[in-house]
């Protein structure tokens, strides 16, 4: 069995560790490129949301490299994600791709269950191996999140343009190679100091919070490296949506949900009194949370026509008015142009800068 | 006397007779907005989020128009109408989307949620009535009466093969036994199929072209439920399940010669389910056409496509007969 999975940001690092230590032959889908997006969009339904197209593109490219089985998460609504795999299955069949999609449906979605299923597929390795695999993957998941966080806060303070991104990539590479939980810790320490060495200033010029649909928030290719762009404009980027946070919120009992995320959901209530699927509530509450923390602005990131985020966007106008914090909504799909994005970001950062000066002067 | 405004959009086309009967039984006057006009649409579009679907934009237009003529707007939060399934994320957040308009009118927003089973609609009805100053017992009674009236409505849709306007007015449809061919299944949400202000008048155009339009809402529940079993996984959107199941039922039994699926640009559920409908039609060799509308859609372009489609259907029928 040659196993693959969809890409989302740096999630391939823990996934690869999980499956490989269970004895599966892992085919990591190639990093997403324009070709991935083009393949996905060509074969997916025209109006499907962008994450479906991107992950379909990943599957096709992994199949080209010889993958024969793909693991995909399921869902029970209310949003489209729960039906992605079924749509992708029929499309892959039509394309004559011999890729068997194994869909993990909640509540059986837990990492333990996932690992168990994979270990069965790979011939059963016993509970000890299972536990070690999950522990290694979880360590990598948390370490990747930490490196990403450091990069977000350090980039606006880097001495030389591109230095943080280089250090971040090196750190991620170290994490990817780590073979035990102990090595993960060492790699993380090394990564920390690599990033720390790039920093030349004490504070960033301003701070912006990112909320939105999780795939688009986490996947740098899909959001056109939003965090890097902002960082290079001098913006320190905050976000509470992370890979490990997703695992905690979705696969573990409620008390493990990250505190900020739980708080955001509570803060959303006066503005949005019901869940709407996806991360709609988190987006609304997250904007309030960041306003309360005194951030300069909030950016909502979503795939074009994302349903929960459209509900959130309707409400965010009111939130922006009430809190006085500017909120920019960015939606992405395969037609999004880089130049347009850059212009909108620069205009937004300009606006935030003027507001700062205004506040300081007045 | 208090006047409750019911915007003419979205689930209005599914439940208006129920809602109207309920308020009437409570002695509360009901006002509705007029048909979807260009002005209503423009007003909604100008206030809605760009990427929202056309039915939601139109709905906002209706709310704006109606707000001036009523004391409160009735904007229910219909989360779910059956166990284990939802309507659509946008309907889950509808009261807040409307709230962002700040019409100055209070909203009456009963929550209907069957996801965990039970009879949530009657709870919602009672809560709604209490909010309007009526007692629980009276509310329960009004709800039961309204259900009866609603059944007459659904029956006149299904048994006689009617459409929304006729069934609401209690009119018998003419031409239901019509043998005109080709017959085209006009597949879409109730608010797409019945609102000519947003569907570019597709039904009228088909009639003009000598086609007999068939509505998915004519298919009985047990039939669309069994049709929906052909899906690869239980679908968690009730109305989409109904659309697919109805299409499967009608196509399988050869009760239509073509399928036109009319969807709104930006409709999330349709974007995936139409993929399965198209496949089903192709498998049964029934021609399929998708018609996607948004606020910029021109009627002329749509009519050209309709005509070409109908021509093709007529040719196929002719070929078969000779
Ligand atoms: S949350 Fe957005 S991206 Fe995710 S399935 Fe729903 S519409 Fe698609
Ligand atoms: S089902 Fe489609 S058309 Fe209806 S409200 Fe949802 S997105 Fe809009």
PDB file of C-alpha atoms and ligand atoms in Angstrom, chain A residues 307, chain B residues 10 53-56 87-91 189 191-192 240 264 266-270, ligand 2:
ATOM      1  CA  UNK A 307     -20.968  29.628   3.252  1.00  0.00           C
TER       2      UNK A 307
ATOM      3  CA  UNK B  10     -36.282  31.547   0.636  1.00  0.00           C
ATOM      4  CA  UNK B  53     -26.212  33.667  -3.306  1.00  0.00           C
ATOM      5  CA  UNK B  54     -28.986  35.403  -5.225  1.00  0.00           C
ATOM      6  CA  UNK B  55     -31.877  34.059  -3.098  1.00  0.00           C
ATOM      7  CA  UNK B  56     -30.276  35.505   0.038  1.00  0.00           C
ATOM      8  CA  UNK B  87     -31.051  23.107   5.661  1.00  0.00           C
ATOM      9  CA  UNK B  88     -28.112  25.297   4.598  1.00  0.00           C
ATOM     10  CA  UNK B  89     -25.471  27.215   6.610  1.00  0.00           C
ATOM     11  CA  UNK B  90     -26.880  30.488   5.329  1.00  0.00           C
ATOM     12  CA  UNK B  91     -30.336  29.675   6.662  1.00  0.00           C
ATOM     13  CA  UNK B 189     -34.814  24.929  -4.634  1.00  0.00           C
ATOM     14  CA  UNK B 191     -37.281  29.687  -4.168  1.00  0.00           C
ATOM     15  CA  UNK B 192     -35.457  29.207  -7.441  1.00  0.00           C
ATOM     16  CA  UNK B 240     -30.675  18.814  -1.626  1.00  0.00           C
ATOM     17  CA  UNK B 264     -27.807  30.348  -7.983  1.00  0.00           C
ATOM     18  CA  UNK B 266     -22.601  30.830  -5.068  1.00  0.00           C
ATOM     19  CA  UNK B 267     -24.976  28.113  -3.874  1.00  0.00           C
ATOM     20  CA  UNK B 268     -22.793  25.802  -1.837  1.00  0.00           C
ATOM     21  CA  UNK B 269     -24.974  22.717  -1.562  1.00  0.00           C
ATOM     22  CA  UNK B 270     -25.973  22.795  -5.236  1.00  0.00           C
TER      23      UNK B 270
HETATM   24  S1  LIG C   2     -29.128  26.377  -0.436  1.00  0.00           S
HETATM   25 FE1  LIG C   2     -27.943  27.551  -1.917  1.00  0.00          FE
HETATM   26  S2  LIG C   2     -29.338  29.075  -2.714  1.00  0.00           S
HETATM   27 FE2  LIG C   2     -30.225  28.290  -0.812  1.00  0.00          FE
HETATM   28  S3  LIG C   2     -29.555  29.704   0.762  1.00  0.00           S
HETATM   29 FE3  LIG C   2     -28.105  27.999   0.713  1.00  0.00          FE
HETATM   30  S4  LIG C   2     -26.515  28.688  -0.660  1.00  0.00           S
HETATM   31 FE4  LIG C   2     -28.249  30.029  -1.002  1.00  0.00          FE
END
